[in-house]
């Protein structure tokens, strides 16, 4: 179920970005779930970190910007800390994972900004809205599309969570009947 939610979110982000870029005539190249060393057209190689596979990477020639895209789901509640604390901890984990790669790509590129857009979603549909909005803006998404994308993604997350709860309830009913 976690992979299903991740993939749905990723496909929605890709679809909304593509629609927005087309509408705004944004020149870009993008790669999705591709090892860094396999990305042609960037003019960069990152042998030290080339085995990393970010969820996406977008190169905007016109604005000299490379954006690494990373998507992750996490539990809002682990028995410790708040929902927001857990989302922020996962955010920091993903930022640290790609820090060395971002630094290496920055050092190998002339006048190109290398940043990361980390999208963290809680299993119960929560998101860090400010960070998501900033990420979408860094990815040159149309302002109208940002709200539509976030709404669609939260609904998808809740649908997957509902499927998980439903399957667990069915399992609980089955287990109770077997015990009788």
mmCIF file of C-alpha atoms in Angstrom, residues 62-148:
data_model
loop_
_atom_site.group_PDB
_atom_site.id
_atom_site.type_symbol
_atom_site.label_atom_id
_atom_site.label_comp_id
_atom_site.label_asym_id
_atom_site.label_seq_id
_atom_site.Cartn_x
_atom_site.Cartn_y
_atom_site.Cartn_z
ATOM 1 C CA UNK A 62 16.173 28.899 -19.212
ATOM 2 C CA UNK A 63 16.548 29.482 -15.492
ATOM 3 C CA UNK A 64 19.746 27.426 -15.039
ATOM 4 C CA UNK A 65 18.132 25.275 -12.387
ATOM 5 C CA UNK A 66 18.259 21.581 -11.590
ATOM 6 C CA UNK A 67 15.641 20.284 -9.161
ATOM 7 C CA UNK A 68 15.965 16.843 -7.576
ATOM 8 C CA UNK A 69 12.509 15.506 -6.730
ATOM 9 C CA UNK A 70 12.028 13.137 -3.830
ATOM 10 C CA UNK A 71 8.710 11.795 -2.546
ATOM 11 C CA UNK A 72 8.214 9.875 0.695
ATOM 12 C CA UNK A 73 5.418 8.696 2.952
ATOM 13 C CA UNK A 74 5.683 8.407 6.674
ATOM 14 C CA UNK A 75 3.477 7.770 9.659
ATOM 15 C CA UNK A 76 2.007 10.816 11.308
ATOM 16 C CA UNK A 77 2.131 9.063 14.656
ATOM 17 C CA UNK A 78 4.784 6.679 15.922
ATOM 18 C CA UNK A 79 3.869 6.850 19.580
ATOM 19 C CA UNK A 80 6.361 9.654 20.085
ATOM 20 C CA UNK A 81 6.249 13.224 18.970
ATOM 21 C CA UNK A 82 3.711 15.071 16.935
ATOM 22 C CA UNK A 83 2.500 14.519 13.431
ATOM 23 C CA UNK A 84 4.450 17.555 12.213
ATOM 24 C CA UNK A 85 7.625 16.391 13.977
ATOM 25 C CA UNK A 86 7.447 13.032 12.189
ATOM 26 C CA UNK A 87 6.902 14.686 8.797
ATOM 27 C CA UNK A 88 9.827 17.051 9.416
ATOM 28 C CA UNK A 89 12.098 14.178 10.485
ATOM 29 C CA UNK A 90 11.381 12.312 7.230
ATOM 30 C CA UNK A 91 11.947 15.558 5.303
ATOM 31 C CA UNK A 92 15.399 15.982 6.904
ATOM 32 C CA UNK A 93 16.260 12.338 6.193
ATOM 33 C CA UNK A 94 15.537 12.792 2.471
ATOM 34 C CA UNK A 95 17.366 16.137 2.311
ATOM 35 C CA UNK A 96 20.461 14.564 3.905
ATOM 36 C CA UNK A 97 20.330 11.534 1.602
ATOM 37 C CA UNK A 98 20.908 13.737 -1.463
ATOM 38 C CA UNK A 99 23.033 16.518 0.095
ATOM 39 C CA UNK A 100 26.348 15.168 -1.216
ATOM 40 C CA UNK A 101 24.884 14.627 -4.686
ATOM 41 C CA UNK A 102 23.517 18.193 -4.784
ATOM 42 C CA UNK A 103 26.912 19.539 -3.706
ATOM 43 C CA UNK A 104 28.723 17.480 -6.329
ATOM 44 C CA UNK A 105 26.317 18.512 -9.084
ATOM 45 C CA UNK A 106 26.677 22.165 -8.062
ATOM 46 C CA UNK A 107 30.478 21.945 -8.210
ATOM 47 C CA UNK A 108 30.348 20.330 -11.678
ATOM 48 C CA UNK A 109 27.938 22.789 -13.246
ATOM 49 C CA UNK A 110 28.568 26.346 -14.331
ATOM 50 C CA UNK A 111 26.084 28.874 -13.003
ATOM 51 C CA UNK A 112 23.403 26.245 -12.425
ATOM 52 C CA UNK A 113 21.445 26.211 -9.196
ATOM 53 C CA UNK A 114 20.890 22.696 -7.811
ATOM 54 C CA UNK A 115 18.056 22.349 -5.314
ATOM 55 C CA UNK A 116 15.838 19.607 -3.974
ATOM 56 C CA UNK A 117 12.051 19.420 -3.884
ATOM 57 C CA UNK A 118 11.163 16.977 -1.118
ATOM 58 C CA UNK A 119 7.491 16.033 -0.895
ATOM 59 C CA UNK A 120 6.608 14.295 2.381
ATOM 60 C CA UNK A 121 3.123 12.892 2.898
ATOM 61 C CA UNK A 122 1.694 11.322 6.007
ATOM 62 C CA UNK A 123 -0.111 8.009 5.657
ATOM 63 C CA UNK A 124 -3.301 9.711 6.806
ATOM 64 C CA UNK A 125 -3.120 12.416 4.159
ATOM 65 C CA UNK A 126 -1.249 15.198 5.914
ATOM 66 C CA UNK A 127 1.298 17.254 4.012
ATOM 67 C CA UNK A 128 3.585 20.156 4.843
ATOM 68 C CA UNK A 129 1.673 22.644 2.700
ATOM 69 C CA UNK A 130 4.212 25.472 2.799
ATOM 70 C CA UNK A 131 7.059 23.163 1.715
ATOM 71 C CA UNK A 132 4.927 21.587 -1.017
ATOM 72 C CA UNK A 133 3.963 25.017 -2.359
ATOM 73 C CA UNK A 134 7.614 26.123 -2.376
ATOM 74 C CA UNK A 135 8.609 22.891 -4.118
ATOM 75 C CA UNK A 136 5.985 23.318 -6.814
ATOM 76 C CA UNK A 137 7.076 26.920 -7.367
ATOM 77 C CA UNK A 138 10.719 25.792 -7.654
ATOM 78 C CA UNK A 139 9.517 23.318 -10.280
ATOM 79 C CA UNK A 140 7.876 26.233 -12.148
ATOM 80 C CA UNK A 141 4.339 24.943 -11.656
ATOM 81 C CA UNK A 142 1.505 27.290 -12.526
ATOM 82 C CA UNK A 143 -0.064 28.825 -9.388
ATOM 83 C CA UNK A 144 -3.560 27.563 -10.255
ATOM 84 C CA UNK A 145 -2.217 24.056 -10.688
ATOM 85 C CA UNK A 146 -0.554 24.025 -7.248
ATOM 86 C CA UNK A 147 -3.851 23.960 -5.343
ATOM 87 C CA UNK A 148 -5.354 21.424 -7.738
#
